[in-house]
């Protein structure tokens, strides 16, 4: 199995980084290949703009998704984007590893998605969810939070973590066709002891070793919708 | 009323930009003051990092939220962040105006939030939701989408737009104490006629003129939770 970890923490000694190193260790020990895109170390540019393309289809006005398609075909997309696309093509499992900022990924990772998940390859037209470009690959979100676990859930103050992360798990990864495994969340990280953090690392190690058994998130199937993406059977 | 519009589109001629100009026009015609943070024009740096702080409390390891609090008190936070904080303090209404990228804001706007919504001022400890730092101010999300309106909703293929945007509307703006008005969504923008886009601009103009009547989104009240943020009355 080929594993790509996209990591987004500015501190190399952070617990988020420890989770990344833990994953590298587990997968390499298991005989898998691992690549890490350490976005802060790479000084990744997260800003999608017209300068991501060489020669443009429309020089006077940039439609980002359109230029993505053309530039990928012509091989003129920015080199940093092209490199990351190759890594995603190569991988069987993609892991986003980050500290939760505002119930989402840090901007540097959001901008990796904005620029790398190109139209035409990852999705396009009616190619999304189970017809998305990344079907056959798995993905997972691994995040650290300041909040406690009881702050997330059905009656909890912030509601369900899965709902807060829906834009990422379903709207992004699921949309592109990835089979998305249940997120791994490390709660209350800045306030707990090294021993407690060690327990989380042990849990993570076990979860990754047994990743074939990890539950995945349900997404819509396009066969339940018509060509205009209206539901064939309204729910009762 | 003082209005701050944070705008995140790379094309000055985009429909997203047209919505921004429409809002400026409506509010200025109504006698209000408007400031626009046009993030692409400003070449805004969206990457939260240790270099956002002058002298650090802990030079060997950066805890971003902790350094935000200290740097705000000491007046040593990066100048670009300080300028945006002043604009938010000044405003009565904050509008995020952007094209939806991956069911969320473009990275350049995500990173505006990551860097500007500083700990201590916007939130801190148990100061969030109705006890957040921004109580008394209103906020609104105005977005353009490629998808059609029937693709969002209870039985729709992508589910409810409000759920996709929860990380932003509730997890970010609501968390900080803003009263958040229902988002204004312009659907199917790249595929419709200029006339249809004109209708959307008219709708937006009406919505903004009558903004006092616009419905706001419900968030939890902290008085329904104990000190550890556990619900006082579990739901039945």
Short mmCIF file of C-alpha atoms in Angstrom, two decimals:
data_model
loop_
_atom_site.label_atom_id
_atom_site.label_comp_id
_atom_site.label_asym_id
_atom_site.label_seq_id
_atom_site.Cartn_x
_atom_site.Cartn_y
_atom_site.Cartn_z
CA UNK A 1 0.00 0.00 0.00
CA UNK A 2 1.22 3.51 -0.82
CA UNK A 3 0.42 6.11 1.82
CA UNK A 4 0.50 9.90 1.43
CA UNK A 5 0.34 11.98 4.60
CA UNK A 6 -0.36 15.68 4.11
CA UNK A 7 0.78 17.31 7.32
CA UNK A 8 0.04 20.89 8.39
CA UNK A 9 1.60 21.93 11.69
CA UNK A 10 4.14 24.74 12.07
CA UNK A 11 5.91 23.07 15.00
CA UNK A 12 8.03 20.00 14.32
CA UNK A 13 7.72 19.03 18.01
CA UNK A 14 3.92 19.26 18.12
CA UNK A 15 1.68 16.36 19.02
CA UNK A 16 0.20 16.63 15.53
CA UNK A 17 3.73 15.99 14.22
CA UNK A 18 4.07 13.06 16.64
CA UNK A 19 0.92 11.55 15.13
CA UNK A 20 2.42 12.00 11.67
CA UNK A 21 5.67 10.29 12.69
CA UNK A 22 3.67 7.52 14.38
CA UNK A 23 1.80 6.86 11.12
CA UNK A 24 5.02 6.81 9.09
CA UNK A 25 6.47 4.30 11.54
CA UNK A 26 3.40 2.02 11.57
CA UNK A 27 3.08 1.92 7.79
CA UNK A 28 6.79 1.51 7.06
CA UNK A 29 7.04 -1.25 9.67
CA UNK A 30 4.14 -2.94 7.92
CA UNK A 31 6.03 -2.95 4.62
CA UNK A 32 4.13 -0.06 3.05
CA UNK A 33 5.57 2.92 1.18
CA UNK A 34 5.03 6.35 2.73
CA UNK A 35 5.43 9.90 1.45
CA UNK A 36 4.86 12.96 3.63
CA UNK A 37 3.98 16.40 2.31
CA UNK A 38 4.96 18.54 5.29
CA UNK A 39 3.32 21.76 4.14
CA UNK A 40 4.98 24.19 6.55
CA UNK A 41 8.40 22.68 5.84
CA UNK A 42 7.69 22.90 2.09
CA UNK A 43 6.63 26.54 2.47
CA UNK A 44 3.52 25.54 0.51
CA UNK A 45 1.69 28.36 -1.28
CA UNK A 46 -2.01 27.97 -0.40
CA UNK A 47 -3.42 30.75 -2.58
CA UNK A 48 -5.24 29.59 -5.73
CA UNK A 49 -4.72 32.20 -8.43
CA UNK A 50 -4.28 32.76 -12.16
CA UNK A 51 -0.52 32.38 -11.70
CA UNK A 52 -1.03 28.63 -11.16
CA UNK A 53 -1.21 28.26 -14.93
CA UNK A 54 1.30 28.82 -17.69
CA UNK A 55 -0.39 29.76 -20.92
CA UNK A 56 -4.07 30.32 -20.19
CA UNK A 57 -7.11 29.26 -22.20
CA UNK A 58 -8.67 32.63 -21.43
CA UNK A 59 -6.06 35.25 -20.70
CA UNK A 60 -8.52 38.06 -19.97
CA UNK A 61 -10.55 36.26 -17.30
CA UNK A 62 -9.58 33.28 -15.20
CA UNK A 63 -12.11 30.52 -14.51
CA UNK A 64 -10.00 28.50 -12.10
CA UNK A 65 -11.56 25.05 -12.65
CA UNK A 66 -11.49 25.46 -16.42
CA UNK A 67 -7.84 26.44 -16.45
CA UNK A 68 -7.05 23.50 -14.15
CA UNK A 69 -8.46 21.08 -16.71
CA UNK A 70 -6.62 22.69 -19.62
CA UNK A 71 -3.33 23.07 -17.78
CA UNK A 72 -3.36 19.45 -16.59
CA UNK A 73 -3.90 18.24 -20.14
CA UNK A 74 -1.23 20.54 -21.52
CA UNK A 75 1.20 19.86 -18.67
CA UNK A 76 1.44 23.57 -17.88
CA UNK A 77 0.06 23.58 -14.35
CA UNK A 78 2.39 25.05 -11.71
CA UNK A 79 5.18 22.64 -10.82
CA UNK A 80 4.37 22.52 -7.08
CA UNK A 81 0.77 21.49 -7.89
CA UNK A 82 1.89 18.90 -10.46
CA UNK A 83 4.19 17.30 -7.90
CA UNK A 84 1.41 16.93 -5.35
CA UNK A 85 -1.01 15.56 -7.95
CA UNK A 86 1.53 12.82 -8.75
CA UNK A 87 1.72 11.90 -5.07
CA UNK A 88 -2.07 11.59 -4.83
CA UNK A 89 -2.19 9.49 -7.99
CA UNK A 90 0.51 7.25 -6.49
CA UNK A 91 -1.17 6.73 -3.13
CA UNK A 92 -3.76 4.17 -2.05
CA UNK A 93 -4.39 5.95 1.24
CA UNK A 94 -4.36 9.71 1.79
CA UNK A 95 -4.18 11.07 5.34
CA UNK A 96 -4.79 14.72 6.25
CA UNK A 97 -2.95 15.30 9.52
CA UNK A 98 -3.50 18.67 11.22
CA UNK A 99 -4.48 20.63 14.30
CA UNK A 100 -8.11 21.74 14.02
CA UNK A 101 -8.32 25.50 13.33
CA UNK A 102 -11.87 26.84 13.43
CA UNK A 103 -13.52 23.42 13.01
CA UNK A 104 -11.55 22.89 9.82
CA UNK A 105 -8.03 22.52 8.45
CA UNK A 106 -5.41 25.27 8.74
CA UNK A 107 -5.38 27.54 5.67
CA UNK A 108 -2.12 26.03 4.40
CA UNK A 109 -3.88 22.66 4.03
CA UNK A 110 -7.12 24.19 2.75
CA UNK A 111 -5.04 25.79 0.01
CA UNK A 112 -3.34 22.49 -0.77
CA UNK A 113 -6.83 21.13 -1.50
CA UNK A 114 -7.89 24.25 -3.43
CA UNK A 115 -4.87 23.96 -5.74
CA UNK A 116 -4.22 20.18 -5.95
CA UNK A 117 -7.72 18.68 -6.23
CA UNK A 118 -8.00 19.75 -9.85
CA UNK A 119 -11.11 19.66 -11.95
CA UNK A 120 -11.05 16.94 -14.59
CA UNK A 121 -8.96 14.52 -12.57
CA UNK A 122 -10.51 14.60 -9.09
CA UNK A 123 -14.06 15.42 -10.21
CA UNK A 124 -15.90 16.94 -13.13
CA UNK A 125 -19.43 17.18 -14.49
CA UNK A 126 -21.35 14.33 -12.85
CA UNK A 127 -18.17 12.55 -11.75
CA UNK A 128 -18.39 12.87 -7.99
CA UNK A 129 -19.11 10.76 -4.88
CA UNK A 130 -19.11 7.12 -6.07
CA UNK A 131 -18.28 8.31 -9.60
CA UNK A 132 -15.52 10.68 -8.45
CA UNK A 133 -12.02 10.54 -9.87
CA UNK A 134 -10.47 9.07 -6.72
CA UNK A 135 -12.64 5.96 -6.39
CA UNK A 136 -10.60 2.98 -5.29
CA UNK A 137 -8.47 5.08 -2.94
CA UNK A 138 -9.05 5.56 0.77
CA UNK A 139 -8.65 8.73 2.83
CA UNK A 140 -8.69 9.66 6.49
CA UNK A 141 -8.58 12.78 8.60
CA UNK A 142 -6.38 12.81 11.72
CA UNK A 143 -6.74 15.88 13.86
CA UNK A 144 -5.78 17.34 17.21
CA UNK A 145 -8.16 19.59 19.15
CA UNK A 146 -8.11 21.73 22.26
CA UNK A 147 -11.70 20.79 23.14
CA UNK A 148 -12.76 17.81 25.24
CA UNK A 149 -14.51 14.84 23.70
CA UNK A 150 -17.76 15.52 25.62
CA UNK A 151 -18.02 18.88 23.82
CA UNK A 152 -18.76 16.99 20.59
CA UNK A 153 -21.72 14.68 20.10
CA UNK A 154 -25.45 14.70 19.59
CA UNK A 155 -26.43 16.84 22.60
CA UNK A 156 -23.01 18.35 23.11
CA UNK A 157 -22.27 22.05 22.97
CA UNK A 158 -20.65 21.97 19.52
CA UNK A 159 -22.82 19.17 18.11
CA UNK A 160 -21.27 16.26 16.30
CA UNK A 161 -17.67 16.52 15.15
CA UNK A 162 -18.64 14.66 11.96
CA UNK A 163 -21.08 17.45 11.13
CA UNK A 164 -18.50 20.17 11.79
CA UNK A 165 -16.11 18.30 9.48
CA UNK A 166 -18.67 17.49 6.80
CA UNK A 167 -17.27 20.07 4.36
CA UNK A 168 -13.96 18.20 4.48
CA UNK A 169 -14.97 14.54 4.89
CA UNK A 170 -17.95 14.54 2.54
CA UNK A 171 -17.82 17.84 0.63
CA UNK A 172 -14.17 17.35 -0.31
CA UNK A 173 -12.83 13.79 0.10
CA UNK A 174 -16.12 11.96 -0.39
CA UNK A 175 -17.03 14.22 -3.31
CA UNK A 176 -13.83 13.16 -5.12
CA UNK A 177 -14.67 9.49 -4.70
CA UNK A 178 -12.37 8.55 -1.84
CA UNK A 179 -13.65 5.94 0.58
CA UNK A 180 -13.28 8.02 3.74
CA UNK A 181 -12.53 6.29 7.02
CA UNK A 182 -13.89 7.66 10.30
CA UNK A 183 -11.71 10.58 11.48
CA UNK A 184 -9.20 10.02 14.25
CA UNK A 185 -9.55 12.86 16.76
CA UNK A 186 -7.10 13.56 19.60
CA UNK A 187 -8.97 15.72 22.12
CA UNK A 188 -7.80 18.25 24.69
CA UNK A 189 -4.20 17.86 23.53
CA UNK A 190 -2.62 21.04 24.98
CA UNK A 191 -4.02 20.33 28.47
CA UNK A 192 -3.22 16.67 29.04
CA UNK A 193 -0.15 14.88 30.38
CA UNK A 194 2.58 13.23 28.31
CA UNK A 195 1.27 9.92 29.60
CA UNK A 196 -2.22 10.66 28.30
CA UNK A 197 -0.76 11.71 24.97
CA UNK A 198 1.13 8.42 24.92
CA UNK A 199 -2.17 6.57 25.27
CA UNK A 200 -3.53 8.47 22.24
CA UNK A 201 -0.45 7.52 20.22
CA UNK A 202 -0.99 3.87 21.22
CA UNK A 203 -4.65 4.11 20.14
CA UNK A 204 -3.59 5.63 16.84
CA UNK A 205 -1.00 2.92 16.25
CA UNK A 206 -3.65 0.24 16.83
CA UNK A 207 -6.15 2.03 14.58
CA UNK A 208 -3.63 2.27 11.74
CA UNK A 209 -2.42 -1.34 12.05
CA UNK A 210 -6.04 -2.45 11.80
CA UNK A 211 -7.01 0.12 9.18
CA UNK A 212 -8.65 -2.49 6.94
CA UNK A 213 -11.31 -2.89 9.65
CA UNK A 214 -11.88 0.84 10.20
CA UNK A 215 -15.42 1.96 9.51
CA UNK A 216 -15.96 4.30 6.59
CA UNK A 217 -18.38 7.21 6.27
CA UNK A 218 -21.54 6.84 4.18
CA UNK A 219 -22.04 9.10 1.18
CA UNK A 220 -24.82 9.38 -1.39
CA UNK A 221 -24.74 7.05 -4.40
CA UNK A 222 -25.40 8.76 -7.70
CA UNK A 223 -27.67 5.92 -8.82
CA UNK A 224 -30.22 7.26 -6.30
CA UNK A 225 -30.42 10.56 -8.25
CA UNK A 226 -31.52 11.48 -11.75
CA UNK A 227 -29.35 13.21 -14.35
CA UNK A 228 -30.10 16.65 -12.90
CA UNK A 229 -29.10 15.22 -9.47
CA UNK A 230 -32.65 15.25 -8.12
CA UNK A 231 -33.47 12.36 -5.77
CA UNK A 232 -35.24 9.47 -7.55
CA UNK A 233 -37.07 8.53 -4.36
CA UNK A 234 -37.85 11.37 -1.96
CA UNK A 235 -37.37 10.20 1.60
CA UNK A 236 -40.48 9.38 3.67
CA UNK B 1 -23.73 51.17 10.98
CA UNK B 2 -20.14 50.23 10.18
CA UNK B 3 -19.78 47.39 7.68
CA UNK B 4 -16.65 45.34 6.99
CA UNK B 5 -16.67 43.14 3.88
CA UNK B 6 -13.90 40.56 3.65
CA UNK B 7 -13.74 39.63 -0.01
CA UNK B 8 -11.83 36.69 -1.48
CA UNK B 9 -11.97 36.41 -5.26
CA UNK B 10 -8.93 36.58 -7.55
CA UNK B 11 -10.89 38.16 -10.43
CA UNK B 12 -12.02 41.78 -10.09
CA UNK B 13 -14.69 41.14 -12.75
CA UNK B 14 -16.18 38.06 -11.05
CA UNK B 15 -19.77 37.81 -9.93
CA UNK B 16 -18.49 37.45 -6.38
CA UNK B 17 -16.85 40.86 -6.85
CA UNK B 18 -20.12 42.19 -8.26
CA UNK B 19 -21.88 41.09 -5.08
CA UNK B 20 -19.23 42.87 -3.04
CA UNK B 21 -19.66 46.11 -5.03
CA UNK B 22 -23.43 45.76 -4.73
CA UNK B 23 -23.15 45.57 -0.94
CA UNK B 24 -20.82 48.59 -0.81
CA UNK B 25 -23.33 50.54 -2.89
CA UNK B 26 -26.37 49.53 -0.83
CA UNK B 27 -24.75 50.33 2.50
CA UNK B 28 -23.15 53.61 1.41
CA UNK B 29 -26.42 54.74 -0.17
CA UNK B 30 -28.08 53.97 3.14
CA UNK B 31 -25.69 56.28 4.97
CA UNK B 32 -23.51 53.54 6.47
CA UNK B 33 -19.72 53.38 6.54
CA UNK B 34 -18.09 50.52 4.61
CA UNK B 35 -14.58 49.08 4.56
CA UNK B 36 -13.55 46.27 2.22
CA UNK B 37 -10.65 43.90 2.84
CA UNK B 38 -10.03 42.64 -0.68
CA UNK B 39 -7.71 39.79 0.24
CA UNK B 40 -6.33 39.00 -3.22
CA UNK B 41 -5.68 42.70 -3.90
CA UNK B 42 -4.01 42.99 -0.48
CA UNK B 43 -1.87 39.95 -1.23
CA UNK B 44 -2.97 38.67 2.19
CA UNK B 45 -0.71 36.08 3.81
CA UNK B 46 -3.01 33.25 4.99
CA UNK B 47 -0.41 31.11 6.76
CA UNK B 48 -0.53 31.23 10.57
CA UNK B 49 3.00 30.80 11.88
CA UNK B 50 5.42 31.78 14.62
CA UNK B 51 6.51 34.75 12.51
CA UNK B 52 3.17 36.43 13.30
CA UNK B 53 4.64 37.49 16.62
CA UNK B 54 7.47 39.81 17.54
CA UNK B 55 9.03 38.79 20.83
CA UNK B 56 7.55 35.47 21.85
CA UNK B 57 6.45 34.32 25.30
CA UNK B 58 8.01 30.93 24.53
CA UNK B 59 10.75 31.20 21.95
CA UNK B 60 11.51 27.47 21.81
CA UNK B 61 7.97 26.26 21.06
CA UNK B 62 5.07 28.23 19.60
CA UNK B 63 1.56 27.73 20.99
CA UNK B 64 -0.26 29.91 18.49
CA UNK B 65 -3.29 30.90 20.62
CA UNK B 66 -1.11 31.69 23.63
CA UNK B 67 1.19 33.91 21.59
CA UNK B 68 -1.85 35.64 20.06
CA UNK B 69 -3.04 36.65 23.52
CA UNK B 70 0.38 37.88 24.62
CA UNK B 71 1.18 39.69 21.38
CA UNK B 72 -2.18 41.49 21.37
CA UNK B 73 -1.61 42.72 24.92
CA UNK B 74 1.95 43.76 24.14
CA UNK B 75 1.08 45.29 20.77
CA UNK B 76 3.61 43.07 19.02
CA UNK B 77 1.32 41.07 16.74
CA UNK B 78 2.13 41.30 13.03
CA UNK B 79 1.04 44.63 11.55
CA UNK B 80 -1.23 43.10 8.89
CA UNK B 81 -3.13 41.18 11.57
CA UNK B 82 -3.39 44.22 13.85
CA UNK B 83 -4.89 46.26 11.00
CA UNK B 84 -7.58 43.68 10.34
CA UNK B 85 -8.40 43.31 14.04
CA UNK B 86 -9.02 47.07 14.19
CA UNK B 87 -11.44 46.79 11.26
CA UNK B 88 -13.39 44.01 13.00
CA UNK B 89 -13.52 46.00 16.24
CA UNK B 90 -14.81 48.97 14.25
CA UNK B 91 -17.56 47.11 12.41
CA UNK B 92 -21.13 46.37 13.46
CA UNK B 93 -21.64 43.96 10.56
CA UNK B 94 -19.02 41.62 9.10
CA UNK B 95 -19.64 40.03 5.69
CA UNK B 96 -17.55 37.18 4.29
CA UNK B 97 -17.92 37.39 0.50
CA UNK B 98 -16.40 34.54 -1.53
CA UNK B 99 -16.81 31.82 -4.13
CA UNK B 100 -17.37 28.47 -2.40
CA UNK B 101 -14.24 26.30 -2.73
CA UNK B 102 -14.77 22.77 -1.41
CA UNK B 103 -17.86 23.62 0.63
CA UNK B 104 -15.89 26.28 2.46
CA UNK B 105 -14.02 29.54 1.99
CA UNK B 106 -10.95 29.85 -0.26
CA UNK B 107 -7.72 29.34 1.70
CA UNK B 108 -6.87 33.06 1.56
CA UNK B 109 -10.01 33.79 3.61
CA UNK B 110 -9.58 30.76 5.85
CA UNK B 111 -6.15 32.11 6.71
CA UNK B 112 -7.57 35.56 7.40
CA UNK B 113 -9.73 33.89 10.05
CA UNK B 114 -6.86 31.75 11.37
CA UNK B 115 -4.68 34.83 11.91
CA UNK B 116 -7.19 37.62 12.74
CA UNK B 117 -9.67 35.88 15.06
CA UNK B 118 -7.21 35.99 17.94
CA UNK B 119 -7.57 34.23 21.23
CA UNK B 120 -8.33 36.56 24.11
CA UNK B 121 -10.28 39.07 22.04
CA UNK B 122 -12.57 36.91 19.89
CA UNK B 123 -12.89 34.02 22.33
CA UNK B 124 -11.07 32.48 25.26
CA UNK B 125 -11.72 29.98 28.05
CA UNK B 126 -15.51 29.77 28.37
CA UNK B 127 -16.07 32.96 26.38
CA UNK B 128 -17.75 31.61 23.25
CA UNK B 129 -21.17 31.48 21.59
CA UNK B 130 -23.40 33.94 23.52
CA UNK B 131 -20.41 34.79 25.73
CA UNK B 132 -17.98 35.22 22.82
CA UNK B 133 -15.93 38.35 22.34
CA UNK B 134 -17.95 39.57 19.35
CA UNK B 135 -21.40 39.65 20.95
CA UNK B 136 -23.36 42.69 19.80
CA UNK B 137 -21.99 42.44 16.25
CA UNK B 138 -23.67 40.75 13.32
CA UNK B 139 -22.09 38.65 10.58
CA UNK B 140 -23.18 37.12 7.31
CA UNK B 141 -21.77 34.80 4.69
CA UNK B 142 -22.34 35.66 1.01
CA UNK B 143 -21.18 33.00 -1.41
CA UNK B 144 -21.30 32.01 -5.05
CA UNK B 145 -21.53 28.34 -6.09
CA UNK B 146 -21.38 26.32 -9.26
CA UNK B 147 -24.04 23.88 -8.00
CA UNK B 148 -27.79 24.28 -8.46
CA UNK B 149 -30.06 25.11 -5.54
CA UNK B 150 -31.83 21.72 -5.73
CA UNK B 151 -28.49 20.03 -4.99
CA UNK B 152 -28.68 21.40 -1.44
CA UNK B 153 -31.47 20.62 1.01
CA UNK B 154 -32.76 17.89 3.27
CA UNK B 155 -33.01 15.09 0.68
CA UNK B 156 -30.66 16.69 -1.82
CA UNK B 157 -27.45 15.12 -3.03
CA UNK B 158 -25.15 17.31 -0.94
CA UNK B 159 -27.52 17.66 2.03
CA UNK B 160 -28.20 21.04 3.56
CA UNK B 161 -25.90 23.93 2.70
CA UNK B 162 -26.19 25.13 6.30
CA UNK B 163 -24.68 21.84 7.46
CA UNK B 164 -21.84 22.04 4.94
CA UNK B 165 -21.15 25.57 6.19
CA UNK B 166 -21.55 24.79 9.88
CA UNK B 167 -17.80 24.99 10.54
CA UNK B 168 -17.88 28.59 9.33
CA UNK B 169 -21.30 29.85 10.43
CA UNK B 170 -21.42 28.20 13.84
CA UNK B 171 -17.91 26.88 14.50
CA UNK B 172 -16.29 30.20 13.63
CA UNK B 173 -18.64 33.20 13.57
CA UNK B 174 -21.20 31.88 16.06
CA UNK B 175 -18.43 30.63 18.35
CA UNK B 176 -17.01 34.17 18.57
CA UNK B 177 -20.39 35.58 19.59
CA UNK B 178 -21.52 37.14 16.32
CA UNK B 179 -25.24 37.07 15.64
CA UNK B 180 -25.03 35.29 12.27
CA UNK B 181 -27.63 36.03 9.61
CA UNK B 182 -28.74 33.31 7.19
CA UNK B 183 -26.18 32.95 4.39
CA UNK B 184 -26.90 34.48 0.99
CA UNK B 185 -26.09 31.87 -1.67
CA UNK B 186 -25.91 32.59 -5.41
CA UNK B 187 -26.27 29.22 -7.16
CA UNK B 188 -25.09 27.95 -10.54
CA UNK B 189 -23.31 31.24 -11.21
CA UNK B 190 -20.92 30.19 -14.04
CA UNK B 191 -23.75 28.63 -16.06
CA UNK B 192 -26.50 31.25 -15.97
CA UNK B 193 -27.21 34.30 -18.11
CA UNK B 194 -26.31 37.89 -17.30
CA UNK B 195 -30.01 38.51 -16.86
CA UNK B 196 -30.30 35.75 -14.27
CA UNK B 197 -27.25 37.13 -12.50
CA UNK B 198 -28.96 40.52 -12.51
CA UNK B 199 -31.92 38.99 -10.70
CA UNK B 200 -29.58 37.63 -8.03
CA UNK B 201 -28.03 41.09 -7.59
CA UNK B 202 -31.53 42.55 -7.20
CA UNK B 203 -32.36 39.90 -4.58
CA UNK B 204 -29.13 40.68 -2.75
CA UNK B 205 -29.84 44.41 -2.81
CA UNK B 206 -33.27 43.80 -1.30
CA UNK B 207 -31.87 41.42 1.31
CA UNK B 208 -29.25 43.96 2.40
CA UNK B 209 -31.63 46.91 2.48
CA UNK B 210 -33.89 44.87 4.76
CA UNK B 211 -31.07 43.31 6.73
CA UNK B 212 -32.64 44.18 10.08
CA UNK B 213 -35.38 41.68 9.23
CA UNK B 214 -33.06 38.90 8.08
CA UNK B 215 -33.36 35.71 10.10
CA UNK B 216 -30.39 34.68 12.17
CA UNK B 217 -29.01 31.21 12.86
CA UNK B 218 -29.62 29.56 16.24
CA UNK B 219 -26.64 28.64 18.38
CA UNK B 220 -26.35 27.02 21.81
CA UNK B 221 -26.62 29.23 24.89
CA UNK B 222 -23.99 28.60 27.51
CA UNK B 223 -26.56 28.83 30.29
CA UNK B 224 -27.84 25.43 29.09
CA UNK B 225 -24.46 23.84 29.94
CA UNK B 226 -22.51 23.37 33.16
CA UNK B 227 -19.01 24.70 33.82
CA UNK B 228 -17.41 21.73 32.05
CA UNK B 229 -19.74 22.42 29.09
CA UNK B 230 -21.87 19.35 29.69
CA UNK B 231 -25.58 19.81 28.89
CA UNK B 232 -27.65 20.61 32.01
CA UNK B 233 -30.70 18.89 30.53
CA UNK B 234 -30.00 16.02 28.14
CA UNK B 235 -32.43 16.10 25.23
CA UNK B 236 -35.34 13.64 25.30
#
